[in-house]
PDB file of C-alpha atoms in Angstrom:
ATOM      1  CA  MET O   1      13.663  -2.046 -12.093  1.00 68.00           C
ATOM      2  CA  THR O   2      11.749  -5.065 -10.861  1.00 81.00           C
ATOM      3  CA  LEU O   3       9.928  -5.404  -7.569  1.00 94.00           C
ATOM      4  CA  PRO O   4      10.786  -7.996  -4.903  1.00 96.00           C
ATOM      5  CA  ILE O   5       7.210  -9.197  -5.247  1.00 96.00           C
ATOM      6  CA  HIS O   6       7.889 -10.144  -8.876  1.00 95.00           C
ATOM      7  CA  ASP O   7       9.486 -13.330  -7.542  1.00 94.00           C
ATOM      8  CA  ILE O   8       5.977 -14.586  -6.780  1.00 96.00           C
ATOM      9  CA  LEU O   9       3.794 -12.298  -8.918  1.00 96.00           C
ATOM     10  CA  PRO O  10       5.927 -11.759 -12.033  1.00 95.00           C
ATOM     11  CA  GLN O  11       3.391  -9.643 -13.919  1.00 96.00           C
ATOM     12  CA  ALA O  12       2.337  -7.440 -11.009  1.00 97.00           C
ATOM     13  CA  SER O  13       2.291  -3.740 -11.794  1.00 98.00           C
ATOM     14  CA  ARG O  14       4.872  -1.350 -10.352  1.00 97.00           C
ATOM     15  CA  ILE O  15       2.007   0.680  -8.833  1.00 98.00           C
ATOM     16  CA  SER O  16      -0.869  -0.626  -6.707  1.00 98.00           C
ATOM     17  CA  MET O  17      -4.423   0.691  -7.011  1.00 98.00           C
ATOM     18  CA  GLY O  18      -5.780   1.273  -3.519  1.00 98.00           C
ATOM     19  CA  CYS O  19      -9.496   0.508  -3.244  1.00 98.00           C
ATOM     20  CA  MET O  20     -10.344   2.304   0.002  1.00 98.00           C
ATOM     21  CA  GLY O  21     -12.428   4.891  -1.846  1.00 97.00           C
ATOM     22  CA  LEU O  22     -14.679   2.390  -3.614  1.00 98.00           C
ATOM     23  CA  GLY O  23     -18.185   1.341  -2.646  1.00 97.00           C
ATOM     24  CA  GLY O  24     -19.550   4.603  -1.266  1.00 95.00           C
ATOM     25  CA  GLY O  25     -19.299   6.057   2.238  1.00 91.00           C
ATOM     26  CA  TRP O  26     -18.055   4.392   5.419  1.00 93.00           C
ATOM     27  CA  ASN O  27     -21.504   3.343   6.568  1.00 92.00           C
ATOM     28  CA  GLU O  28     -23.854   0.379   6.473  1.00 90.00           C
ATOM     29  CA  THR O  29     -25.897   1.494   3.446  1.00 94.00           C
ATOM     30  CA  GLU O  30     -26.173  -0.641   0.326  1.00 94.00           C
ATOM     31  CA  VAL O  31     -23.838  -0.109  -2.616  1.00 95.00           C
ATOM     32  CA  SER O  32     -25.572   2.360  -4.924  1.00 96.00           C
ATOM     33  CA  LEU O  33     -25.620   2.210  -8.714  1.00 96.00           C
ATOM     34  CA  ALA O  34     -23.492   5.372  -8.794  1.00 97.00           C
ATOM     35  CA  ALA O  35     -20.893   3.768  -6.508  1.00 97.00           C
ATOM     36  CA  GLU O  36     -20.839   0.671  -8.706  1.00 98.00           C
ATOM     37  CA  GLN O  37     -20.363   2.723 -11.866  1.00 98.00           C
ATOM     38  CA  GLN O  38     -17.569   4.689 -10.206  1.00 98.00           C
ATOM     39  CA  ALA O  39     -15.797   1.506  -9.079  1.00 98.00           C
ATOM     40  CA  PHE O  40     -16.040  -0.085 -12.507  1.00 98.00           C
ATOM     41  CA  ALA O  41     -14.598   3.069 -14.102  1.00 98.00           C
ATOM     42  CA  VAL O  42     -11.714   3.145 -11.588  1.00 98.00           C
ATOM     43  CA  ILE O  43     -10.855  -0.517 -12.163  1.00 98.00           C
ATOM     44  CA  GLU O  44     -11.015  -0.218 -15.945  1.00 98.00           C
ATOM     45  CA  THR O  45      -8.963   2.989 -15.983  1.00 98.00           C
ATOM     46  CA  ALA O  46      -6.302   1.345 -13.820  1.00 98.00           C
ATOM     47  CA  LEU O  47      -6.134  -1.673 -16.117  1.00 98.00           C
ATOM     48  CA  GLU O  48      -6.038   0.466 -19.249  1.00 98.00           C
ATOM     49  CA  ASN O  49      -3.003   2.207 -17.776  1.00 98.00           C
ATOM     50  CA  GLY O  50      -1.077  -0.912 -16.823  1.00 98.00           C
ATOM     51  CA  ILE O  51      -2.086  -1.131 -13.148  1.00 98.00           C
ATOM     52  CA  ASN O  52      -3.258  -4.653 -12.329  1.00 98.00           C
ATOM     53  CA  PHE O  53      -2.458  -4.863  -8.595  1.00 98.00           C
ATOM     54  CA  PHE O  54      -5.413  -3.947  -6.350  1.00 98.00           C
ATOM     55  CA  ASP O  55      -5.150  -3.276  -2.623  1.00 98.00           C
ATOM     56  CA  HIS O  56      -8.184  -3.959  -0.396  1.00 98.00           C
ATOM     57  CA  ALA O  57      -9.000  -4.330   3.284  1.00 98.00           C
ATOM     58  CA  ASP O  58     -12.049  -5.929   4.867  1.00 98.00           C
ATOM     59  CA  ILE O  59     -12.933  -2.644   6.607  1.00 98.00           C
ATOM     60  CA  TYR O  60     -12.829  -0.353   3.571  1.00 98.00           C
ATOM     61  CA  SER O  61     -16.221   1.334   3.280  1.00 97.00           C
ATOM     62  CA  HIS O  62     -17.432  -1.239   5.823  1.00 96.00           C
ATOM     63  CA  GLY O  63     -16.853  -4.039   3.317  1.00 98.00           C
ATOM     64  CA  LYS O  64     -18.483  -2.263   0.404  1.00 98.00           C
ATOM     65  CA  ALA O  65     -15.183  -1.722  -1.402  1.00 98.00           C
ATOM     66  CA  GLU O  66     -14.744  -5.482  -1.692  1.00 98.00           C
ATOM     67  CA  THR O  67     -18.422  -5.960  -2.501  1.00 98.00           C
ATOM     68  CA  VAL O  68     -18.395  -3.586  -5.459  1.00 98.00           C
ATOM     69  CA  PHE O  69     -15.097  -5.034  -6.688  1.00 98.00           C
ATOM     70  CA  GLY O  70     -16.707  -8.469  -6.501  1.00 98.00           C
ATOM     71  CA  ARG O  71     -19.493  -7.250  -8.743  1.00 98.00           C
ATOM     72  CA  TYR O  72     -16.882  -6.240 -11.297  1.00 98.00           C
ATOM     73  CA  LEU O  73     -15.265  -9.677 -11.136  1.00 98.00           C
ATOM     74  CA  ASN O  74     -18.654 -11.324 -11.486  1.00 98.00           C
ATOM     75  CA  ALA O  75     -19.340  -9.241 -14.594  1.00 97.00           C
ATOM     76  CA  HIS O  76     -15.831  -9.874 -15.998  1.00 97.00           C
ATOM     77  CA  PRO O  77     -14.816 -13.387 -14.809  1.00 96.00           C
ATOM     78  CA  GLN O  78     -12.170 -13.655 -17.539  1.00 95.00           C
ATOM     79  CA  GLN O  79     -10.229 -10.848 -15.867  1.00 95.00           C
ATOM     80  CA  ARG O  80      -9.492 -12.654 -12.587  1.00 96.00           C
ATOM     81  CA  GLU O  81      -6.278 -14.347 -13.701  1.00 95.00           C
ATOM     82  CA  GLN O  82      -4.925 -11.033 -15.020  1.00 95.00           C
ATOM     83  CA  LEU O  83      -5.485  -9.259 -11.696  1.00 97.00           C
ATOM     84  CA  TYR O  84      -3.565  -9.424  -8.437  1.00 98.00           C
ATOM     85  CA  ILE O  85      -5.836  -8.919  -5.447  1.00 98.00           C
ATOM     86  CA  GLN O  86      -4.504  -8.154  -2.003  1.00 98.00           C
ATOM     87  CA  SER O  87      -6.633  -7.674   1.090  1.00 98.00           C
ATOM     88  CA  LYS O  88      -5.971  -6.951   4.734  1.00 98.00           C
ATOM     89  CA  CYS O  89      -7.562  -8.036   7.992  1.00 98.00           C
ATOM     90  CA  ALA O  90      -7.166  -7.637  11.788  1.00 97.00           C
ATOM     91  CA  ILE O  91      -8.901  -4.295  12.399  1.00 97.00           C
ATOM     92  CA  ARG O  92     -12.301  -4.466  14.074  1.00 95.00           C
ATOM     93  CA  LEU O  93     -14.181  -1.204  13.676  1.00 95.00           C
ATOM     94  CA  PRO O  94     -15.988   0.225  16.736  1.00 92.00           C
ATOM     95  CA  GLN O  95     -19.642  -0.708  17.042  1.00 86.00           C
ATOM     96  CA  THR O  96     -22.396   0.194  19.467  1.00 79.00           C
ATOM     97  CA  GLY O  97     -21.209  -0.849  22.909  1.00 83.00           C
ATOM     98  CA  GLN O  98     -17.838  -2.053  21.586  1.00 88.00           C
ATOM     99  CA  VAL O  99     -14.502  -0.335  21.112  1.00 94.00           C
ATOM    100  CA  GLY O 100     -12.481  -0.560  17.941  1.00 95.00           C
ATOM    101  CA  LEU O 101      -9.591  -2.982  18.298  1.00 97.00           C
ATOM    102  CA  TYR O 102      -7.057  -5.163  16.513  1.00 98.00           C
ATOM    103  CA  ASP O 103      -7.501  -8.927  16.305  1.00 98.00           C
ATOM    104  CA  CYS O 104      -4.890 -11.278  14.840  1.00 98.00           C
ATOM    105  CA  SER O 105      -6.356 -14.393  16.439  1.00 98.00           C
ATOM    106  CA  LYS O 106      -6.734 -17.499  14.310  1.00 98.00           C
ATOM    107  CA  THR O 107     -10.522 -17.323  14.458  1.00 98.00           C
ATOM    108  CA  ALA O 108     -10.617 -13.681  13.412  1.00 98.00           C
ATOM    109  CA  ILE O 109      -8.207 -14.174  10.490  1.00 98.00           C
ATOM    110  CA  LEU O 110     -10.091 -17.191   9.124  1.00 98.00           C
ATOM    111  CA  ARG O 111     -13.449 -15.458   9.448  1.00 98.00           C
ATOM    112  CA  ALA O 112     -12.191 -12.260   7.828  1.00 98.00           C
ATOM    113  CA  VAL O 113     -10.738 -14.080   4.817  1.00 98.00           C
ATOM    114  CA  GLU O 114     -13.899 -16.101   4.306  1.00 98.00           C
ATOM    115  CA  GLU O 115     -16.003 -12.942   4.332  1.00 98.00           C
ATOM    116  CA  SER O 116     -13.605 -11.101   2.016  1.00 98.00           C
ATOM    117  CA  LEU O 117     -13.677 -13.942  -0.514  1.00 98.00           C
ATOM    118  CA  GLN O 118     -17.474 -13.921  -0.469  1.00 98.00           C
ATOM    119  CA  ARG O 119     -17.622 -10.167  -1.014  1.00 98.00           C
ATOM    120  CA  LEU O 120     -14.957 -10.243  -3.737  1.00 98.00           C
ATOM    121  CA  GLN O 121     -16.619 -13.236  -5.429  1.00 98.00           C
ATOM    122  CA  THR O 122     -13.284 -14.961  -5.893  1.00 98.00           C
ATOM    123  CA  GLU O 123     -11.854 -18.254  -4.687  1.00 98.00           C
ATOM    124  CA  TYR O 124      -8.496 -16.905  -3.548  1.00 98.00           C
ATOM    125  CA  LEU O 125      -6.464 -13.871  -2.561  1.00 98.00           C
ATOM    126  CA  ASP O 126      -3.055 -13.384  -4.103  1.00 98.00           C
ATOM    127  CA  LEU O 127      -1.868 -11.711  -0.906  1.00 98.00           C
ATOM    128  CA  LEU O 128      -3.260 -11.378   2.623  1.00 98.00           C
ATOM    129  CA  LEU O 129      -1.774  -8.756   4.949  1.00 99.00           C
ATOM    130  CA  LEU O 130      -2.285  -8.335   8.677  1.00 98.00           C
ATOM    131  CA  HIS O 131      -3.484  -4.732   8.760  1.00 98.00           C
ATOM    132  CA  ARG O 132      -2.085  -3.540  12.104  1.00 98.00           C
ATOM    133  CA  PRO O 133       0.092  -5.001  14.873  1.00 97.00           C
ATOM    134  CA  ASP O 134      -2.094  -6.626  17.532  1.00 98.00           C
ATOM    135  CA  PRO O 135      -0.410  -6.398  20.978  1.00 98.00           C
ATOM    136  CA  LEU O 136      -2.238  -9.602  21.970  1.00 98.00           C
ATOM    137  CA  CYS O 137      -1.121 -11.468  18.858  1.00 98.00           C
ATOM    138  CA  GLN O 138       0.085 -15.047  19.355  1.00 98.00           C
ATOM    139  CA  PRO O 139       2.396 -15.762  16.383  1.00 98.00           C
ATOM    140  CA  GLU O 140       1.645 -19.483  16.614  1.00 98.00           C
ATOM    141  CA  GLU O 141      -2.063 -18.757  16.083  1.00 98.00           C
ATOM    142  CA  VAL O 142      -1.265 -16.670  13.030  1.00 98.00           C
ATOM    143  CA  ALA O 143       0.854 -19.544  11.716  1.00 98.00           C
ATOM    144  CA  GLU O 144      -2.048 -21.972  12.150  1.00 98.00           C
ATOM    145  CA  ALA O 145      -4.392 -19.623  10.302  1.00 98.00           C
ATOM    146  CA  PHE O 146      -1.938 -19.048   7.453  1.00 98.00           C
ATOM    147  CA  ASN O 147      -1.290 -22.773   7.067  1.00 98.00           C
ATOM    148  CA  GLN O 148      -4.995 -23.544   6.897  1.00 98.00           C
ATOM    149  CA  LEU O 149      -5.683 -20.775   4.380  1.00 98.00           C
ATOM    150  CA  GLN O 150      -2.800 -21.862   2.163  1.00 98.00           C
ATOM    151  CA  GLN O 151      -3.727 -25.545   2.326  1.00 98.00           C
ATOM    152  CA  GLN O 152      -7.313 -24.683   1.374  1.00 98.00           C
ATOM    153  CA  GLY O 153      -6.087 -22.605  -1.571  1.00 98.00           C
ATOM    154  CA  LYS O 154      -7.774 -19.473  -0.252  1.00 98.00           C
ATOM    155  CA  VAL O 155      -4.607 -17.364   0.112  1.00 98.00           C
ATOM    156  CA  ARG O 156      -1.473 -17.773  -1.975  1.00 98.00           C
ATOM    157  CA  HIS O 157       0.925 -15.426  -0.170  1.00 98.00           C
ATOM    158  CA  PHE O 158       1.092 -13.510   3.112  1.00 98.00           C
ATOM    159  CA  GLY O 159       2.450 -10.280   4.518  1.00 98.00           C
ATOM    160  CA  VAL O 160       1.854  -7.494   6.995  1.00 98.00           C
ATOM    161  CA  SER O 161       1.080  -3.806   7.189  1.00 98.00           C
ATOM    162  CA  ASN O 162       2.380  -1.109   9.532  1.00 98.00           C
ATOM    163  CA  MET O 163       4.917  -3.379  11.243  1.00 98.00           C
ATOM    164  CA  GLY O 164       8.515  -2.768  12.310  1.00 97.00           C
ATOM    165  CA  TRP O 165      11.389  -5.137  11.695  1.00 97.00           C
ATOM    166  CA  ALA O 166      11.249  -6.736  15.168  1.00 97.00           C
ATOM    167  CA  GLN O 167       7.552  -7.514  14.750  1.00 98.00           C
ATOM    168  CA  LEU O 168       8.267  -9.012  11.342  1.00 98.00           C
ATOM    169  CA  GLN O 169      11.052 -11.125  12.796  1.00 98.00           C
ATOM    170  CA  LEU O 170       8.917 -12.342  15.702  1.00 98.00           C
ATOM    171  CA  LEU O 171       6.089 -13.315  13.370  1.00 98.00           C
ATOM    172  CA  GLN O 172       8.366 -14.949  10.807  1.00 98.00           C
ATOM    173  CA  GLN O 173       9.910 -17.289  13.378  1.00 98.00           C
ATOM    174  CA  ALA O 174       6.481 -18.888  13.796  1.00 98.00           C
ATOM    175  CA  VAL O 175       5.048 -18.588  10.292  1.00 98.00           C
ATOM    176  CA  THR O 176       6.368 -21.092   7.755  1.00 98.00           C
ATOM    177  CA  GLN O 177       5.455 -19.007   4.708  1.00 98.00           C
ATOM    178  CA  PRO O 178       7.788 -16.119   3.806  1.00 98.00           C
ATOM    179  CA  LEU O 179       6.279 -12.749   4.679  1.00 98.00           C
ATOM    180  CA  ARG O 180       6.168 -11.122   1.283  1.00 98.00           C
ATOM    181  CA  ALA O 181       5.072  -7.517   1.899  1.00 98.00           C
ATOM    182  CA  ASN O 182       4.990  -4.749   4.471  1.00 98.00           C
ATOM    183  CA  GLN O 183       2.781  -1.726   3.819  1.00 98.00           C
ATOM    184  CA  LEU O 184       3.920   1.493   5.529  1.00 98.00           C
ATOM    185  CA  GLU O 185       3.047   5.186   5.408  1.00 98.00           C
ATOM    186  CA  MET O 186       5.689   6.745   3.148  1.00 98.00           C
ATOM    187  CA  SER O 187       5.609   9.909   1.083  1.00 98.00           C
ATOM    188  CA  LEU O 188       7.323  13.239   0.547  1.00 97.00           C
ATOM    189  CA  ALA O 189       5.270  14.462   3.523  1.00 96.00           C
ATOM    190  CA  ALA O 190       5.749  11.389   5.745  1.00 97.00           C
ATOM    191  CA  HIS O 191       9.498  10.969   5.269  1.00 97.00           C
ATOM    192  CA  ASN O 192      10.730   9.865   8.697  1.00 96.00           C
ATOM    193  CA  TRP O 193      11.624   6.526   7.103  1.00 96.00           C
ATOM    194  CA  LEU O 194      14.488   8.454   5.520  1.00 97.00           C
ATOM    195  CA  GLU O 195      15.199  10.760   8.436  1.00 95.00           C
ATOM    196  CA  GLU O 196      16.078   7.931  10.811  1.00 92.00           C
ATOM    197  CA  SER O 197      18.587   6.485   8.388  1.00 92.00           C
ATOM    198  CA  VAL O 198      20.160   9.834   7.510  1.00 95.00           C
ATOM    199  CA  MET O 199      20.387  10.960  11.151  1.00 93.00           C
ATOM    200  CA  VAL O 200      21.790   7.815  12.765  1.00 91.00           C
ATOM    201  CA  GLY O 201      23.396   8.635  16.102  1.00 89.00           C
ATOM    202  CA  MET O 202      22.082  12.209  16.154  1.00 91.00           C
ATOM    203  CA  PRO O 203      19.893  13.337  19.107  1.00 89.00           C
ATOM    204  CA  ALA O 204      17.543  15.142  16.701  1.00 86.00           C
ATOM    205  CA  ALA O 205      16.596  11.785  15.176  1.00 85.00           C
ATOM    206  CA  ALA O 206      14.642  10.912  18.342  1.00 85.00           C
ATOM    207  CA  GLY O 207      11.879  13.266  17.274  1.00 86.00           C
ATOM    208  CA  ARG O 208      11.611  11.711  13.828  1.00 90.00           C
ATOM    209  CA  HIS O 209      10.770   8.158  14.771  1.00 87.00           C
ATOM    210  CA  PHE O 210       9.722   5.618  12.164  1.00 91.00           C
ATOM    211  CA  GLY O 211      11.150   2.269  13.236  1.00 90.00           C
ATOM    212  CA  TYR O 212      14.857   2.220  12.609  1.00 90.00           C
ATOM    213  CA  GLY O 213      16.056  -0.701  10.526  1.00 94.00           C
ATOM    214  CA  THR O 214      12.642  -1.633   9.126  1.00 97.00           C
ATOM    215  CA  ILE O 215      13.430  -0.561   5.569  1.00 97.00           C
ATOM    216  CA  GLU O 216      16.791  -2.333   5.656  1.00 97.00           C
ATOM    217  CA  TYR O 217      15.272  -5.486   7.174  1.00 97.00           C
ATOM    218  CA  CYS O 218      12.740  -5.655   4.355  1.00 98.00           C
ATOM    219  CA  GLN O 219      15.485  -5.192   1.774  1.00 97.00           C
ATOM    220  CA  LEU O 220      17.592  -7.934   3.356  1.00 97.00           C
ATOM    221  CA  HIS O 221      14.707 -10.393   3.428  1.00 97.00           C
ATOM    222  CA  ASN O 222      13.207  -9.580   0.029  1.00 97.00           C
ATOM    223  CA  ILE O 223      10.015  -8.201   1.568  1.00 98.00           C
ATOM    224  CA  GLN O 224       8.111  -5.892  -0.744  1.00 98.00           C
ATOM    225  CA  ILE O 225       7.684  -2.457   0.820  1.00 98.00           C
ATOM    226  CA  GLN O 226       4.397  -0.877  -0.173  1.00 98.00           C
ATOM    227  CA  SER O 227       3.701   2.767   0.604  1.00 98.00           C
ATOM    228  CA  TRP O 228       0.283   3.964   1.689  1.00 98.00           C
ATOM    229  CA  GLY O 229      -0.493   7.684   1.651  1.00 97.00           C
ATOM    230  CA  SER O 230       1.910   7.881  -1.297  1.00 98.00           C
ATOM    231  CA  LEU O 231       0.433  11.119  -2.658  1.00 97.00           C
ATOM    232  CA  ALA O 232       0.162  12.635   0.846  1.00 95.00           C
ATOM    233  CA  GLN O 233      -3.586  13.188   0.399  1.00 92.00           C
ATOM    234  CA  GLY O 234      -2.950  15.869  -2.215  1.00 91.00           C
ATOM    235  CA  ARG O 235      -0.781  18.114  -0.020  1.00 91.00           C
ATOM    236  CA  PHE O 236       1.478  18.909  -2.968  1.00 92.00           C
ATOM    237  CA  SER O 237      -1.301  20.011  -5.287  1.00 83.00           C
ATOM    238  CA  VAL O 238      -1.404  23.657  -6.319  1.00 75.00           C
ATOM    239  CA  GLY O 239      -3.748  25.612  -4.049  1.00 77.00           C
ATOM    240  CA  TYR O 240      -3.952  22.963  -1.329  1.00 86.00           C
ATOM    241  CA  PRO O 241      -5.316  24.704   1.814  1.00 87.00           C
ATOM    242  CA  GLY O 242      -2.952  24.983   4.762  1.00 86.00           C
ATOM    243  CA  GLN O 243       0.145  24.155   2.720  1.00 90.00           C
ATOM    244  CA  THR O 244       3.352  24.703   4.711  1.00 92.00           C
ATOM    245  CA  GLU O 245       6.353  26.615   3.393  1.00 93.00           C
ATOM    246  CA  ALA O 246       8.215  23.350   2.818  1.00 94.00           C
ATOM    247  CA  GLU O 247       5.255  21.809   0.999  1.00 94.00           C
ATOM    248  CA  SER O 248       4.973  24.894  -1.195  1.00 94.00           C
ATOM    249  CA  ALA O 249       8.660  24.568  -2.084  1.00 95.00           C
ATOM    250  CA  VAL O 250       8.148  20.898  -2.965  1.00 97.00           C
ATOM    251  CA  CYS O 251       5.132  21.842  -5.068  1.00 96.00           C
ATOM    252  CA  GLN O 252       7.240  24.262  -7.122  1.00 96.00           C
ATOM    253  CA  LEU O 253       9.925  21.647  -7.703  1.00 98.00           C
ATOM    254  CA  LEU O 254       7.328  19.098  -8.748  1.00 98.00           C
ATOM    255  CA  GLN O 255       6.008  21.426 -11.402  1.00 97.00           C
ATOM    256  CA  GLN O 256       9.534  22.143 -12.628  1.00 98.00           C
ATOM    257  CA  PHE O 257      10.452  18.457 -12.833  1.00 98.00           C
ATOM    258  CA  ALA O 258       7.135  17.495 -14.403  1.00 98.00           C
ATOM    259  CA  ALA O 259       7.915  19.867 -17.242  1.00 98.00           C
ATOM    260  CA  GLU O 260      11.459  18.522 -17.557  1.00 98.00           C
ATOM    261  CA  TYR O 261      10.454  14.841 -17.546  1.00 98.00           C
ATOM    262  CA  GLN O 262       7.296  15.573 -19.571  1.00 98.00           C
ATOM    263  CA  CYS O 263       4.924  13.924 -17.151  1.00 98.00           C
ATOM    264  CA  SER O 264       2.460  14.781 -14.380  1.00 97.00           C
ATOM    265  CA  THR O 265       3.391  16.065 -10.928  1.00 97.00           C
ATOM    266  CA  GLU O 266       1.756  12.923  -9.505  1.00 97.00           C
ATOM    267  CA  ALA O 267       4.211  10.834 -11.521  1.00 98.00           C
ATOM    268  CA  ILE O 268       7.158  12.747 -10.051  1.00 98.00           C
ATOM    269  CA  ILE O 269       5.838  12.237  -6.498  1.00 98.00           C
ATOM    270  CA  LEU O 270       5.585   8.489  -7.047  1.00 98.00           C
ATOM    271  CA  ALA O 271       8.850   8.297  -8.983  1.00 98.00           C
ATOM    272  CA  TRP O 272      10.573   9.830  -5.946  1.00 98.00           C
ATOM    273  CA  LEU O 273       9.383   6.893  -3.820  1.00 98.00           C
ATOM    274  CA  MET O 274      10.173   4.363  -6.525  1.00 98.00           C
ATOM    275  CA  ARG O 275      13.742   5.676  -6.939  1.00 98.00           C
ATOM    276  CA  HIS O 276      14.758   4.302  -3.531  1.00 98.00           C
ATOM    277  CA  PRO O 277      16.767   1.025  -3.720  1.00 97.00           C
ATOM    278  CA  ALA O 278      14.120  -0.686  -1.578  1.00 97.00           C
ATOM    279  CA  GLN O 279      11.958  -0.749  -4.725  1.00 97.00           C
ATOM    280  CA  VAL O 280       8.906   0.757  -3.044  1.00 98.00           C
ATOM    281  CA  GLN O 281       5.554  -0.168  -4.574  1.00 98.00           C
ATOM    282  CA  PRO O 282       3.321   2.915  -4.168  1.00 98.00           C
ATOM    283  CA  VAL O 283      -0.345   2.434  -3.360  1.00 98.00           C
ATOM    284  CA  ILE O 284      -2.518   5.188  -4.826  1.00 98.00           C
ATOM    285  CA  GLY O 285      -5.953   5.804  -3.369  1.00 96.00           C
ATOM    286  CA  THR O 286      -7.464   8.349  -5.735  1.00 96.00           C
ATOM    287  CA  THR O 287     -10.757   7.642  -7.493  1.00 97.00           C
ATOM    288  CA  ASN O 288     -10.201  10.532  -9.912  1.00 97.00           C
ATOM    289  CA  LEU O 289      -9.729   8.902 -13.317  1.00 98.00           C
ATOM    290  CA  GLN O 290      -7.460  11.675 -14.581  1.00 97.00           C
ATOM    291  CA  ARG O 291      -5.189  11.317 -11.547  1.00 97.00           C
ATOM    292  CA  ILE O 292      -5.023   7.544 -12.002  1.00 98.00           C
ATOM    293  CA  ARG O 293      -3.764   8.116 -15.536  1.00 98.00           C
ATOM    294  CA  ALA O 294      -1.327  10.721 -14.242  1.00 98.00           C
ATOM    295  CA  CYS O 295       0.016   8.341 -11.583  1.00 98.00           C
ATOM    296  CA  ALA O 296       0.539   5.564 -14.111  1.00 98.00           C
ATOM    297  CA  GLU O 297       3.131   7.726 -15.872  1.00 98.00           C
ATOM    298  CA  ALA O 298       5.501   7.165 -12.925  1.00 98.00           C
ATOM    299  CA  SER O 299       6.399   3.704 -14.202  1.00 96.00           C
ATOM    300  CA  ARG O 300       8.460   5.249 -16.995  1.00 96.00           C
ATOM    301  CA  ILE O 301      10.218   7.901 -14.883  1.00 97.00           C
ATOM    302  CA  LEU O 302      13.642   7.491 -13.267  1.00 97.00           C
ATOM    303  CA  LEU O 303      14.619  10.567 -11.267  1.00 98.00           C
ATOM    304  CA  ASN O 304      18.288  11.419 -11.254  1.00 98.00           C
ATOM    305  CA  ARG O 305      20.124  11.700  -7.938  1.00 98.00           C
ATOM    306  CA  GLU O 306      20.193  15.512  -7.939  1.00 98.00           C
ATOM    307  CA  HIS O 307      16.449  15.811  -8.466  1.00 98.00           C
ATOM    308  CA  TRP O 308      15.693  13.144  -5.853  1.00 98.00           C
ATOM    309  CA  TYR O 309      17.753  14.967  -3.247  1.00 98.00           C
ATOM    310  CA  GLN O 310      16.301  18.361  -4.179  1.00 98.00           C
ATOM    311  CA  LEU O 311      12.818  17.040  -3.412  1.00 98.00           C
ATOM    312  CA  TYR O 312      13.939  15.386  -0.180  1.00 98.00           C
ATOM    313  CA  ILE O 313      15.720  18.484   1.099  1.00 98.00           C
ATOM    314  CA  ALA O 314      12.772  20.711   0.177  1.00 98.00           C
ATOM    315  CA  ALA O 315      10.384  18.328   1.961  1.00 97.00           C
ATOM    316  CA  ARG O 316      12.453  18.287   5.164  1.00 96.00           C
ATOM    317  CA  GLY O 317      12.651  22.092   5.102  1.00 95.00           C
ATOM    318  CA  GLU O 318      16.365  22.301   5.876  1.00 95.00           C
ATOM    319  CA  ARG O 319      19.665  21.185   4.461  1.00 97.00           C
ATOM    320  CA  LEU O 320      21.061  17.740   5.189  1.00 96.00           C
ATOM    321  CA  PRO O 321      23.074  17.327   8.427  1.00 94.00           C
TER     322      PRO O 321
END
């Protein structure tokens, strides 16, 4: 099954490699040789396993994730046209004497993209996402920034992250370019995106808020839904500390299905997301090479309806209403 994003990036992989863990710690130190070697191994392992879509943000490892990725591109310039690079902006990390905040102003967007391109050592981004909704955002300013970046050839396509359908609609009425992606927290652990749709009109749904209609809006407007936290930070791994009864039940099913489909448990977790008609593109954030290979197996798995529902019901910890 093809992704909505294939309309503009026809060879993009079904899975996205999240780069938040590259570059070393979240501090101001220089990128070490060990961090560089790790990043190169992660990138090459992803590519060897058919993953060519890479998800960045200007804040990841305080910019070091982009920096170390840029070193890879500099060492392998022939690879650039085979890769799809996405980055995000609009989060300003707290600094001495300053609070952390969100900034979708024209000046901030233009500055962030310029700095990301320098760190990545590339002339363009395939996709730029606004990382978080900025309550002070002026959609017309965003439109001006997007127009300038597109005209200069620095960004080819645009999207958002962590936004509901009304925010998408408000932004789209000002922005001339189609918003191509929306990245949201979605997993077997964070499944309120399903709960709100299943429990329409039920009082119990009020405690399971996600942003009703967002998934459907994205489907209607051909906006690629990307899931962050897709593996739920390892909560469904055997022996995970503090695992709930529901998570333990999911873990058992994952092992059963992995044996049946002859793949990894990671592949089943991702295949569960990918089975939804919205054609979710999972973002994986692991830097473990074995887990990257395990995740890549998901592209060949199609869960049947019974298995999909068994996992969903186990994750919610109770039968369907």
